[in-house]
Amino acid sequence: MPCGEDWLSHPLGIVQGFFAQNGVNPDWEKKVIEYFKEKLKENNAPKWVPSLNEVPLHYLKPNSFVKFRCMIQDMFDPEFYMGVYETVNRNTKARVLHFGKYRDVAECGPQQEVDLNSPRTTTLERQTFYCVPVPGESTWVKEAYVNANQARVSPSTSYTPSRHKRSYEDDEDMDLQPNKQKDQHAGARQAGSVGGLQWCGEPKRLETEASTGQQLNFLNLSSPFDLNFPLPGEKGPACLVKVYEDWDCFKVNDVLELYGVLSVDPVLSILNNDERDASSLLDPMECTDTAEEQRVHSPPASLVPRIHVVLAQKLQHINPLLPACLNKEESKTCKFVSGFMSELSPVRAELLGFLTHALLGDSLAAEYLILHLISTVYTRRDVLPLGKFTVNLSGCPRNSTFTEHLYRIIQHLVPASFRLQMTIENMNHLKFIPHKDYTANRLVSGLLQLPSNTSLVIDETLLEQGQLDTPGVHNVTALSNLITWQKVDYDFSYHQMEFPCNINVFITSEGRSLLPADCQIHLQPQLVPPNMEEYTDSLLSAVLPSLLNKFRIYLTLLRFLDYSISDEITKAVEDDFVEMRKNDPQSITADDLHQLLIVARFLSLSAGQTTLSRERWLRAQQLESLRRTRLQQQKCVNGNEL
């Protein structure tokens, strides 16, 4: 165990120590962050931190140090909190200075009260993100993180506040309350709010309320609380994430790994229901939030815990088999990367064979599937995303389970994916585009709110004849824009806001897809298994787990390799283009050349080569020629195929 349990079990005690030593000198905050950074650098320390992704919430101790792997689904308005506040003992008049950072609930002794007029009080600002588990995260990713984690936790089903507490979020309302209400609060329970922290007294009553508070919250909700996951069937906790430093670095849809202090105090649920209801009766100007907004922005802590972030890192990928940071410069010197690159050739050969079996013996389609799976938008030129490589696999059996089982194979290879069944009903009724709900002041998620490098498999073989209504047409347009421009236009009612993305789209269809694609390849099965499920099961069980892991590393790692074309090869490509046009001007267009260069790029990277060679350029031409010949043959059989 790395260096005692205090920093894991009682992080606020560590923070208190730095605050006590440094007083109001702001340097204490930097020292806290440095302390936890150093702790996490110790041998295997991150593996000892309990994760909200793997550990049920009731197993985690309130105010303990936790981590969370998540996507930013929404950003709420910044909130003010009391960074430093002072309490006064009613009997001795002794004054104590406290910090409010990393807390929702202010610390108050039995005879203490917060001095709201103290000149030493400091109001600061923090940003709140609404975060959800990474949409579409593969089962093998979850299992790998669980197996790597060494945190030991035990159930903590009941939690009794150990100190007297006061709440402070709307505390100025205290002076506006009628005398009767003041007396009720002053007698047994003092509650109100100031600057984002909560305070309250009388723990006995709180203990009782805590036991019923969760039930009350469920009863008071007009509809079941929507955790706002982008994809249906997702599980795991959503969290309100309070960020104190550098929040400008993060944006919606970023994937983060957070380390911070867990806040699940039942007081939050009670006060958010009782106090705000009471305060809203006093003066409408004092409570501008709508009931719906309060419900969404202050959900029960038992459903949506809070994390006060000490350290946050933007993740380039979520593959647990690779180092977290894969910058292009670092990847050149990383021992892990250089070691894997040395055995790249046999891994590629094995993967090609594996995918050939998955595609019923079609090795050409398997080549293109590899190129698709390692493709990524590497830059944008004006509005054009360079590096996207959407593949349409036509010739798939109609209304069969082929796509379903091919998707199972892809799920076993990529860290995050989703299969969209393109039926008339789904297109007309599913919500693809996130939209702003101004009543609740939140971004309501849609299917296309996905993080970078998600594999989106669109199954068009299920499409029957029918009528697309207006939402269906909008959804098809959204998919087309995603494929063509790698962007999703979120609906803000009065305007649309463009969100760039980097999503790998793979389309299976019987004929040519209704959606645009960078590359169409027609499937030519060499075998027809009598039972696709048994065939896929045997294929997955035949591959060794160690080899499967190499496939997973291969497909993630190659996205981060640098790539360039030498002047010599550039000249050779230009000469080839001129030569091809000379014989037949219609044989190749500028778009065809661009496609050839994309195929050559990912063909080179798939072999571990970071620069284009003459050999790979000729191989790219050969692959494209085979693909086009196959499509021409299909056109002869079925006139509307192209």
XYZ file of C-alpha atoms in Angstrom:
642
model
C 0.000 0.000 0.000
C 1.537 3.349 -0.922
C 2.298 5.358 2.148
C -0.524 4.967 4.618
C -4.222 5.497 4.157
C -4.643 9.078 5.313
C -4.494 10.752 1.935
C -6.966 8.208 0.519
C -9.403 8.032 3.432
C -9.096 11.588 4.749
C -7.915 13.903 1.967
C -9.611 16.900 3.611
C -7.395 16.318 6.654
C -4.357 16.736 4.396
C -5.876 19.893 2.913
C -6.601 21.198 6.421
C -2.938 20.710 7.328
C -1.718 22.847 4.438
C -4.386 25.466 5.128
C -3.443 25.659 8.828
C 0.253 26.053 7.993
C -0.207 28.746 5.356
C -3.279 30.628 6.567
C -4.831 32.808 3.914
C -1.709 32.732 1.754
C -2.992 31.326 -1.568
C 0.169 29.204 -1.932
C -1.464 26.544 0.243
C -3.713 25.562 -2.673
C -0.756 24.920 -4.991
C 0.941 22.875 -2.261
C -2.158 20.683 -1.924
C -2.179 19.944 -5.659
C 1.564 19.215 -5.667
C 1.155 16.888 -2.670
C -1.466 14.735 -4.397
C 0.486 14.791 -7.680
C 3.518 13.397 -5.868
C 1.434 10.783 -4.069
C 0.019 9.533 -7.372
C 3.526 9.225 -8.822
C 4.436 6.680 -6.159
C 4.586 3.046 -7.170
C 1.140 1.871 -8.387
C -0.550 4.578 -6.293
C -3.330 5.300 -8.861
C -4.386 1.645 -8.637
C -5.130 2.073 -4.936
C -7.563 4.929 -5.503
C -11.168 3.625 -5.579
C -12.938 4.326 -8.879
C -16.576 5.330 -9.258
C -16.567 3.385 -12.522
C -15.974 0.101 -10.706
C -17.046 0.503 -7.082
C -20.734 0.914 -6.116
C -21.393 4.263 -4.508
C -22.498 2.791 -1.167
C -19.106 1.092 -0.851
C -17.294 4.430 -0.943
C -16.650 6.495 2.154
C -17.903 10.105 2.014
C -15.100 12.682 1.728
C -12.622 10.013 0.617
C -10.220 10.352 -2.331
C -11.674 8.772 -5.500
C -11.168 8.718 -9.254
C -13.627 8.742 -12.155
C -13.203 8.068 -15.894
C -15.876 10.053 -17.668
C -17.037 12.277 -20.496
C -18.169 15.881 -20.006
C -21.818 15.756 -21.074
C -22.694 19.321 -20.074
C -21.198 22.420 -18.471
C -23.288 24.320 -15.963
C -22.866 27.984 -15.095
C -19.946 28.826 -12.784
C -20.918 29.001 -9.115
C -19.581 31.044 -6.230
C -18.440 29.461 -2.992
C -16.791 30.661 0.198
C -13.113 29.895 -0.297
C -12.341 31.048 3.251
C -14.899 31.685 5.989
C -14.873 32.324 9.728
C -16.912 30.740 12.514
C -17.608 32.253 15.925
C -18.233 30.323 19.148
C -21.447 31.690 20.648
C -20.176 31.210 24.206
C -16.472 32.008 24.128
C -16.564 34.261 21.050
C -13.474 32.405 19.820
C -12.982 32.684 16.065
C -11.766 29.919 13.750
C -10.844 30.248 10.076
C -11.911 27.456 7.673
C -11.405 26.623 4.004
C -14.369 25.966 1.711
C -12.495 24.433 -1.205
C -13.299 20.782 -2.032
C -16.456 20.964 0.105
C -20.202 21.251 -0.255
C -20.804 21.351 3.498
C -19.187 23.901 5.788
C -17.643 22.710 9.042
C -19.271 24.112 12.190
C -18.737 23.061 15.823
C -21.686 22.528 18.233
C -21.641 26.115 19.501
C -20.321 27.730 16.339
C -21.956 29.760 13.618
C -20.646 31.222 10.374
C -19.857 34.942 10.581
C -21.215 36.144 7.279
C -19.889 39.677 7.829
C -16.319 38.692 8.615
C -13.775 40.743 6.614
C -11.678 37.568 6.277
C -14.365 35.810 4.214
C -13.280 35.203 0.626
C -15.701 34.372 -2.185
C -14.265 32.364 -5.061
C -15.572 30.753 -8.233
C -15.661 27.154 -9.428
C -17.013 25.464 -12.551
C -19.457 22.549 -12.494
C -19.383 19.859 -15.177
C -22.042 17.195 -15.552
C -20.100 14.036 -16.342
C -21.219 10.577 -17.418
C -19.286 7.309 -17.903
C -17.644 7.101 -21.330
C -20.486 6.302 -23.783
C -20.161 2.945 -25.533
C -17.140 1.846 -23.500
C -16.374 -1.797 -24.342
C -16.749 -4.577 -21.799
C -13.082 -5.580 -22.134
C -12.032 -2.027 -21.237
C -14.171 -2.038 -18.097
C -12.860 -5.468 -17.084
C -9.227 -4.465 -17.608
C -9.647 -1.398 -15.380
C -11.377 -3.500 -12.711
C -8.592 -6.107 -12.758
C -5.896 -3.426 -12.555
C -7.489 -1.650 -9.599
C -6.214 -2.722 -6.177
C -8.394 -0.476 -4.031
C -9.931 -2.235 -1.037
C -13.340 -0.978 0.008
C -16.098 -2.236 2.260
C -19.807 -1.409 2.253
C -20.751 1.870 3.886
C -24.524 1.656 3.706
C -25.257 4.111 6.491
C -23.601 7.447 6.929
C -24.165 9.689 9.913
C -22.766 13.214 9.782
C -19.955 13.292 12.333
C -19.934 17.037 12.829
C -22.464 19.800 13.200
C -22.853 21.446 9.836
C -24.393 24.500 8.277
C -25.351 24.929 4.667
C -24.549 27.957 2.600
C -25.993 28.459 -0.803
C -28.839 30.962 -0.380
C -27.898 32.210 3.088
C -28.726 35.850 2.508
C -32.387 34.773 2.621
C -32.107 34.370 6.414
C -32.473 38.107 6.947
C -35.569 38.215 4.769
C -37.487 35.466 6.525
C -40.542 36.156 8.701
C -39.959 35.928 12.466
C -41.755 32.616 12.774
C -39.475 31.013 10.222
C -36.460 32.618 11.857
C -37.448 31.142 15.208
C -37.840 27.689 13.739
C -34.391 27.863 12.255
C -32.701 29.483 15.210
C -34.068 26.969 17.712
C -33.129 23.497 16.625
C -31.787 23.881 13.122
C -29.970 26.703 11.458
C -29.934 26.479 7.717
C -29.561 28.727 4.734
C -27.057 29.296 2.028
C -24.161 31.447 1.071
C -21.593 31.063 -1.667
C -21.994 27.423 -2.605
C -21.284 25.636 0.685
C -23.993 24.114 2.877
C -24.239 24.514 6.636
C -26.615 23.131 9.231
C -26.942 22.252 12.878
C -28.574 19.485 14.948
C -27.142 16.211 13.652
C -29.884 14.129 15.338
C -32.566 15.510 13.098
C -30.298 15.314 10.099
C -29.701 11.651 10.762
C -33.444 11.019 10.613
C -33.859 13.141 7.520
C -30.933 11.443 5.843
C -32.658 8.086 6.127
C -35.811 9.369 4.435
C -34.257 12.015 2.231
C -33.543 9.674 -0.635
C -37.116 8.361 -0.662
C -38.452 11.907 -0.529
C -36.392 12.882 -3.534
C -37.786 10.021 -5.557
C -41.330 10.892 -4.540
C -40.898 14.577 -5.307
C -39.663 14.027 -8.838
C -42.410 14.607 -11.358
C -40.712 12.041 -13.598
C -37.915 9.513 -13.012
C -34.622 11.361 -12.818
C -32.953 11.272 -16.210
C -29.203 10.765 -15.908
C -28.870 12.077 -19.468
C -26.693 9.299 -20.881
C -26.173 9.775 -24.655
C -26.639 6.065 -25.459
C -29.527 3.834 -24.338
C -28.837 1.068 -21.832
C -25.775 2.733 -20.322
C -25.000 2.089 -16.657
C -22.798 3.718 -14.068
C -22.951 6.882 -12.022
C -23.341 10.363 -13.400
C -21.475 12.972 -11.340
C -21.507 16.681 -10.724
C -17.839 17.562 -11.025
C -16.611 20.735 -9.330
C -13.455 22.081 -10.976
C -11.320 24.749 -9.306
C -8.347 25.230 -11.650
C -7.863 25.514 -15.414
C -11.444 24.634 -16.322
C -11.039 26.596 -19.571
C -8.870 23.719 -20.831
C -11.867 21.379 -20.944
C -14.859 21.284 -23.274
C -18.026 19.285 -23.800
C -17.360 15.675 -24.967
C -13.799 15.599 -23.604
C -12.911 12.354 -21.850
C -11.293 12.935 -18.458
C -9.713 11.015 -15.641
C -10.502 12.857 -12.433
C -9.059 12.553 -8.944
C -10.851 14.311 -6.152
C -12.918 14.342 -2.983
C -16.225 12.460 -3.028
C -19.212 14.353 -1.644
C -22.424 12.391 -1.057
C -23.709 14.149 2.050
C -27.469 13.481 2.486
C -27.754 17.075 3.718
C -27.416 18.195 0.085
C -30.609 16.400 -0.910
C -32.574 17.626 2.104
C -31.544 21.238 1.845
C -31.986 21.408 -1.895
C -35.595 20.317 -1.422
C -36.581 22.109 1.778
C -34.598 25.296 1.834
C -35.059 26.332 -1.757
C -38.778 25.667 -1.567
C -38.958 27.886 1.509
C -36.759 30.636 0.122
C -38.677 30.816 -3.148
C -41.762 31.897 -1.208
C -40.015 34.967 0.143
C -38.916 36.994 -2.820
C -39.081 35.862 -6.436
C -35.963 37.901 -7.199
C -34.004 35.883 -4.668
C -34.748 32.594 -6.363
C -34.440 32.984 -10.111
C -33.880 29.275 -10.836
C -36.933 27.356 -11.998
C -38.002 24.248 -10.089
C -36.941 22.152 -13.087
C -33.510 23.772 -13.142
C -33.063 23.157 -9.412
C -34.046 19.527 -9.918
C -31.504 19.038 -12.701
C -28.643 21.071 -11.244
C -29.015 19.801 -7.678
C -30.095 16.162 -7.985
C -30.050 13.827 -4.953
C -26.471 13.056 -3.942
C -27.450 9.388 -3.690
C -28.182 9.398 -7.441
C -25.633 11.918 -8.660
C -22.638 12.236 -6.319
C -20.352 15.266 -6.359
C -16.608 15.121 -6.961
C -14.440 18.063 -5.965
C -11.541 17.808 -8.380
C -7.981 17.988 -7.098
C -6.382 16.726 -10.325
C -7.902 16.327 -13.788
C -6.320 14.871 -16.907
C -7.747 14.891 -20.424
C -7.431 11.364 -21.822
C -6.194 10.856 -25.376
C -7.611 7.335 -25.306
C -9.253 4.912 -22.855
C -7.323 1.780 -23.832
C -6.092 0.346 -20.493
C -3.416 -1.715 -22.258
C -1.460 1.399 -23.291
C 0.288 4.233 -21.431
C -2.175 7.068 -20.778
C -0.109 9.641 -22.658
C 0.823 8.940 -26.265
C 2.079 12.273 -27.569
C 3.844 11.916 -30.889
C 7.180 12.974 -29.412
C 6.885 10.720 -26.380
C 5.789 7.735 -28.456
C 9.170 7.770 -30.205
C 11.079 7.336 -26.958
C 8.605 5.207 -24.982
C 10.033 1.708 -24.373
C 6.579 0.153 -24.488
C 5.853 1.686 -27.898
C 9.247 0.890 -29.410
C 9.005 -2.691 -28.124
C 5.577 -3.186 -29.653
C 6.600 -1.616 -32.976
C 9.333 -4.220 -33.337
C 6.717 -7.019 -33.514
C 4.161 -5.090 -35.561
C 4.419 -7.130 -38.761
C 3.263 -10.500 -37.329
C 0.495 -8.765 -35.354
C -0.835 -7.170 -38.555
C -0.734 -10.505 -40.357
C -2.637 -12.224 -37.540
C -5.200 -9.401 -37.400
C -5.723 -9.580 -41.159
C -6.389 -13.311 -40.882
C -8.755 -12.807 -37.942
C -10.790 -10.124 -39.740
C -10.796 -12.191 -42.952
C -12.572 -14.956 -41.027
C -14.950 -12.392 -39.500
C -15.779 -11.170 -43.035
C -16.504 -14.712 -44.223
C -13.175 -15.199 -46.001
C -13.016 -11.827 -47.815
C -9.384 -10.704 -47.365
C -9.755 -7.508 -49.437
C -12.614 -6.303 -47.215
C -10.457 -7.210 -44.195
C -7.639 -4.982 -45.529
C -10.028 -2.036 -45.784
C -11.493 -2.741 -42.337
C -7.995 -2.484 -40.815
C -7.427 0.853 -42.576
C -10.812 2.066 -41.327
C -10.167 1.021 -37.710
C -6.859 2.929 -37.493
C -8.137 6.003 -39.343
C -8.466 9.294 -37.480
C -8.931 12.973 -38.307
C -5.357 14.237 -38.042
C -6.052 17.864 -39.019
C -8.681 20.161 -40.515
C -8.122 22.303 -43.575
C -10.744 25.034 -43.386
C -13.913 22.960 -42.870
C -12.522 19.766 -44.424
C -11.508 17.047 -41.922
C -8.437 15.204 -43.209
C -7.937 11.563 -42.275
C -11.569 10.466 -41.959
C -12.202 7.156 -43.698
C -15.841 6.086 -43.618
C -16.241 2.638 -45.166
C -19.477 1.277 -46.618
C -19.448 -2.525 -46.690
C -22.144 -3.362 -49.236
C -23.302 -6.844 -50.193
C -24.216 -7.743 -46.597
C -27.062 -10.283 -46.293
C -30.392 -8.503 -45.775
C -32.186 -8.931 -42.435
C -29.535 -11.384 -41.276
C -27.468 -11.415 -38.095
C -24.240 -10.863 -40.051
C -23.844 -7.195 -39.053
C -24.740 -7.953 -35.443
C -21.949 -10.526 -35.186
C -19.448 -8.453 -37.146
C -20.164 -5.693 -34.633
C -19.418 -8.159 -31.807
C -15.976 -8.679 -33.350
C -15.391 -4.907 -33.576
C -16.509 -4.492 -29.943
C -13.780 -6.919 -28.902
C -11.158 -4.795 -30.680
C -11.975 -1.124 -30.046
C -12.305 0.703 -26.694
C -15.685 2.365 -27.441
C -18.376 1.638 -30.011
C -22.101 1.752 -30.760
C -24.277 -0.067 -33.289
C -27.073 2.030 -34.736
C -29.858 -0.079 -36.218
C -31.101 2.046 -39.087
C -34.803 1.204 -39.145
C -37.576 3.620 -40.131
C -38.874 3.567 -36.562
C -35.457 4.341 -35.061
C -34.767 7.122 -37.534
C -38.142 8.736 -36.816
C -38.143 8.396 -33.041
C -34.592 8.348 -31.671
C -32.927 11.574 -30.586
C -29.676 11.941 -32.536
C -28.835 15.580 -31.956
C -28.309 17.040 -28.452
C -30.511 20.034 -27.742
C -30.618 22.776 -25.136
C -33.470 22.614 -22.636
C -33.821 26.221 -21.520
C -36.383 25.403 -18.813
C -33.954 23.092 -17.010
C -30.914 25.015 -18.338
C -29.134 21.874 -19.490
C -27.936 20.155 -22.639
C -30.138 17.114 -23.302
C -27.943 14.460 -24.864
C -28.487 12.610 -28.144
C -27.027 9.503 -29.778
C -24.376 11.520 -31.615
C -22.922 13.080 -28.463
C -19.926 10.769 -28.506
C -16.256 11.217 -27.581
C -13.421 11.123 -30.113
C -12.387 7.784 -31.605
C -15.728 6.080 -30.982
C -16.570 3.425 -33.596
C -20.107 3.971 -34.900
C -21.436 0.978 -36.840
C -24.565 1.831 -38.839
C -26.609 -1.245 -39.796
C -28.547 -0.333 -42.925
C -29.493 -3.937 -43.729
C -32.527 -3.585 -41.442
C -33.995 -0.687 -43.419
C -37.469 -1.468 -44.797
C -39.700 0.587 -47.046
C -41.486 3.356 -45.195
C -41.915 7.070 -44.724
C -39.381 9.240 -42.933
C -41.097 12.027 -41.036
C -39.472 15.401 -40.263
C -37.372 14.161 -37.276
C -36.280 11.180 -39.401
C -35.090 13.463 -42.204
C -33.216 15.604 -39.666
C -31.573 12.479 -38.249
C -30.432 11.297 -41.687
C -29.059 14.796 -42.349
C -27.226 14.719 -39.018
C -25.605 11.380 -39.907
C -24.597 12.715 -43.335
C -23.033 15.827 -41.777
C -21.200 13.690 -39.240
C -19.728 11.510 -41.997
C -18.904 14.315 -44.442
C -17.727 17.073 -42.116
C -17.054 15.221 -38.840
C -19.263 17.633 -36.940
C -22.626 17.608 -35.181
C -24.772 20.748 -35.077
C -26.295 20.847 -31.581
C -29.755 22.387 -31.409
C -29.917 25.524 -29.261
C -33.447 26.424 -30.488
C -32.559 29.927 -31.658
C -29.373 28.808 -33.361
C -27.225 25.760 -34.021
C -23.811 25.319 -32.483
C -21.208 23.308 -34.364
C -19.324 20.660 -32.375
C -16.380 19.101 -34.271
C -15.931 15.377 -33.689
C -13.724 12.464 -34.689
C -15.961 9.407 -34.983
C -15.182 6.343 -37.106
C -18.306 5.463 -39.084
C -18.655 1.995 -40.623
C -21.817 1.297 -42.662
C -23.136 -2.148 -43.559
C -25.734 -2.326 -46.299
C -27.202 -4.617 -48.941
C -26.753 -2.243 -51.881
C -24.914 1.035 -51.861
C -25.596 2.999 -48.663
C -28.058 5.881 -48.598
C -25.439 7.742 -46.574
C -22.243 9.241 -48.006
C -19.065 7.202 -47.549
C -15.409 7.750 -48.392
C -15.031 4.207 -49.616
C -17.440 1.472 -50.717
C -16.293 -2.132 -50.815
C -18.590 -4.947 -51.843
C -18.442 -8.058 -49.684
C -17.600 -11.308 -51.467
C -18.115 -14.133 -48.931
C -16.027 -17.231 -49.528
C -18.087 -19.285 -47.084
C -21.622 -19.209 -45.656
C -21.753 -20.440 -42.037
C -25.035 -22.228 -41.195
C -25.117 -20.453 -37.813
C -23.492 -17.005 -37.515
C -23.625 -16.988 -33.723
C -21.775 -20.294 -33.387
C -19.300 -19.194 -36.064
C -18.522 -15.923 -34.247
C -18.285 -17.668 -30.861
C -15.778 -20.185 -32.236
C -13.796 -17.408 -33.918
C -13.527 -15.417 -30.676
C -12.708 -18.463 -28.555
C -9.993 -19.573 -31.004
C -7.951 -16.378 -30.643
C -5.651 -16.280 -27.600
C -6.393 -13.493 -25.076
C -2.775 -12.327 -25.349
C -3.102 -12.006 -29.142
C -6.458 -10.233 -28.788
C -4.750 -7.704 -26.515
C -2.069 -7.152 -29.160
C -4.792 -6.420 -31.708
C -6.274 -3.854 -29.285
C -2.923 -2.168 -28.704
C -2.196 -2.168 -32.449
C -5.457 -0.436 -33.409
C -5.156 2.258 -30.749
C -1.423 2.923 -31.003
C -1.303 3.457 -34.769
C -3.717 6.400 -34.503
C -1.038 8.367 -32.653
C 1.901 7.771 -34.999
C 3.274 10.702 -36.957
C 3.279 10.514 -40.736
C 4.948 12.388 -43.579
C 5.627 12.161 -47.315
C 9.092 13.002 -48.633
C 9.616 15.425 -51.517
C 10.865 12.550 -53.652
C 7.698 10.473 -53.171
C 5.511 13.573 -53.616
C 7.112 14.100 -57.026
C 6.573 10.423 -57.921
C 2.878 10.642 -56.908
C 2.407 13.760 -59.061
C 4.082 12.051 -62.025
C 1.845 8.970 -61.615
C -1.253 11.181 -61.490
C -0.244 13.003 -64.696
C 0.509 9.687 -66.414
C -2.872 8.190 -65.472
C -4.693 11.310 -66.679
C -2.732 11.293 -69.943
C -4.064 7.871 -70.965
C -7.632 8.560 -69.836
C -8.595 11.949 -68.282
C -11.738 10.375 -66.808
C -9.863 7.523 -65.131
C -8.850 9.474 -62.049
C -10.064 12.745 -60.512
C -8.593 14.955 -57.787
C -10.979 13.262 -55.309
C -9.708 9.846 -56.420
C -6.135 10.998 -55.848
C -7.065 12.237 -52.371
C -8.619 8.839 -51.601
C -5.508 7.062 -52.877
C -3.333 9.181 -50.599
C -5.568 8.393 -47.607
C -5.403 4.656 -48.365
C -1.611 4.928 -48.786
C -1.325 6.831 -45.490
C -3.148 4.229 -43.400
C -1.602 1.355 -45.323
C 1.845 2.698 -44.380
C 0.849 3.256 -40.737
C -0.699 -0.227 -40.571
C 2.764 -1.583 -41.351
C 4.401 0.695 -38.778
C 5.921 2.979 -41.418
C 5.659 6.700 -40.667
C 6.589 7.826 -44.157
C 5.232 6.801 -47.551
C 7.429 4.441 -49.565
C 7.194 3.662 -53.262
C 6.216 0.094 -52.369
C 3.240 1.214 -50.236
C 2.118 3.692 -52.860
C 1.985 0.926 -55.485
C 0.193 -1.379 -52.997
C -2.432 1.338 -52.362
C -3.011 1.617 -56.132
C -3.367 -2.158 -56.339
C -5.936 -2.289 -53.504
C -7.992 0.526 -55.015
C -7.883 -1.148 -58.437
C -9.152 -4.439 -56.953
C -11.904 -2.618 -55.053
C -13.069 -0.699 -58.141
C -12.998 -3.802 -60.334
C -15.185 -5.606 -57.818
C -17.689 -2.731 -57.807
C -17.779 -2.692 -61.627
C -18.515 -6.422 -61.650
C -21.337 -5.855 -59.186
C -22.725 -3.057 -61.347
C -23.050 -5.499 -64.231
C -25.121 -7.796 -62.010
C -27.150 -5.072 -60.328
C -27.432 -1.877 -62.352
C -28.154 0.476 -59.450
C -25.278 -0.699 -57.278
C -22.990 2.274 -58.005
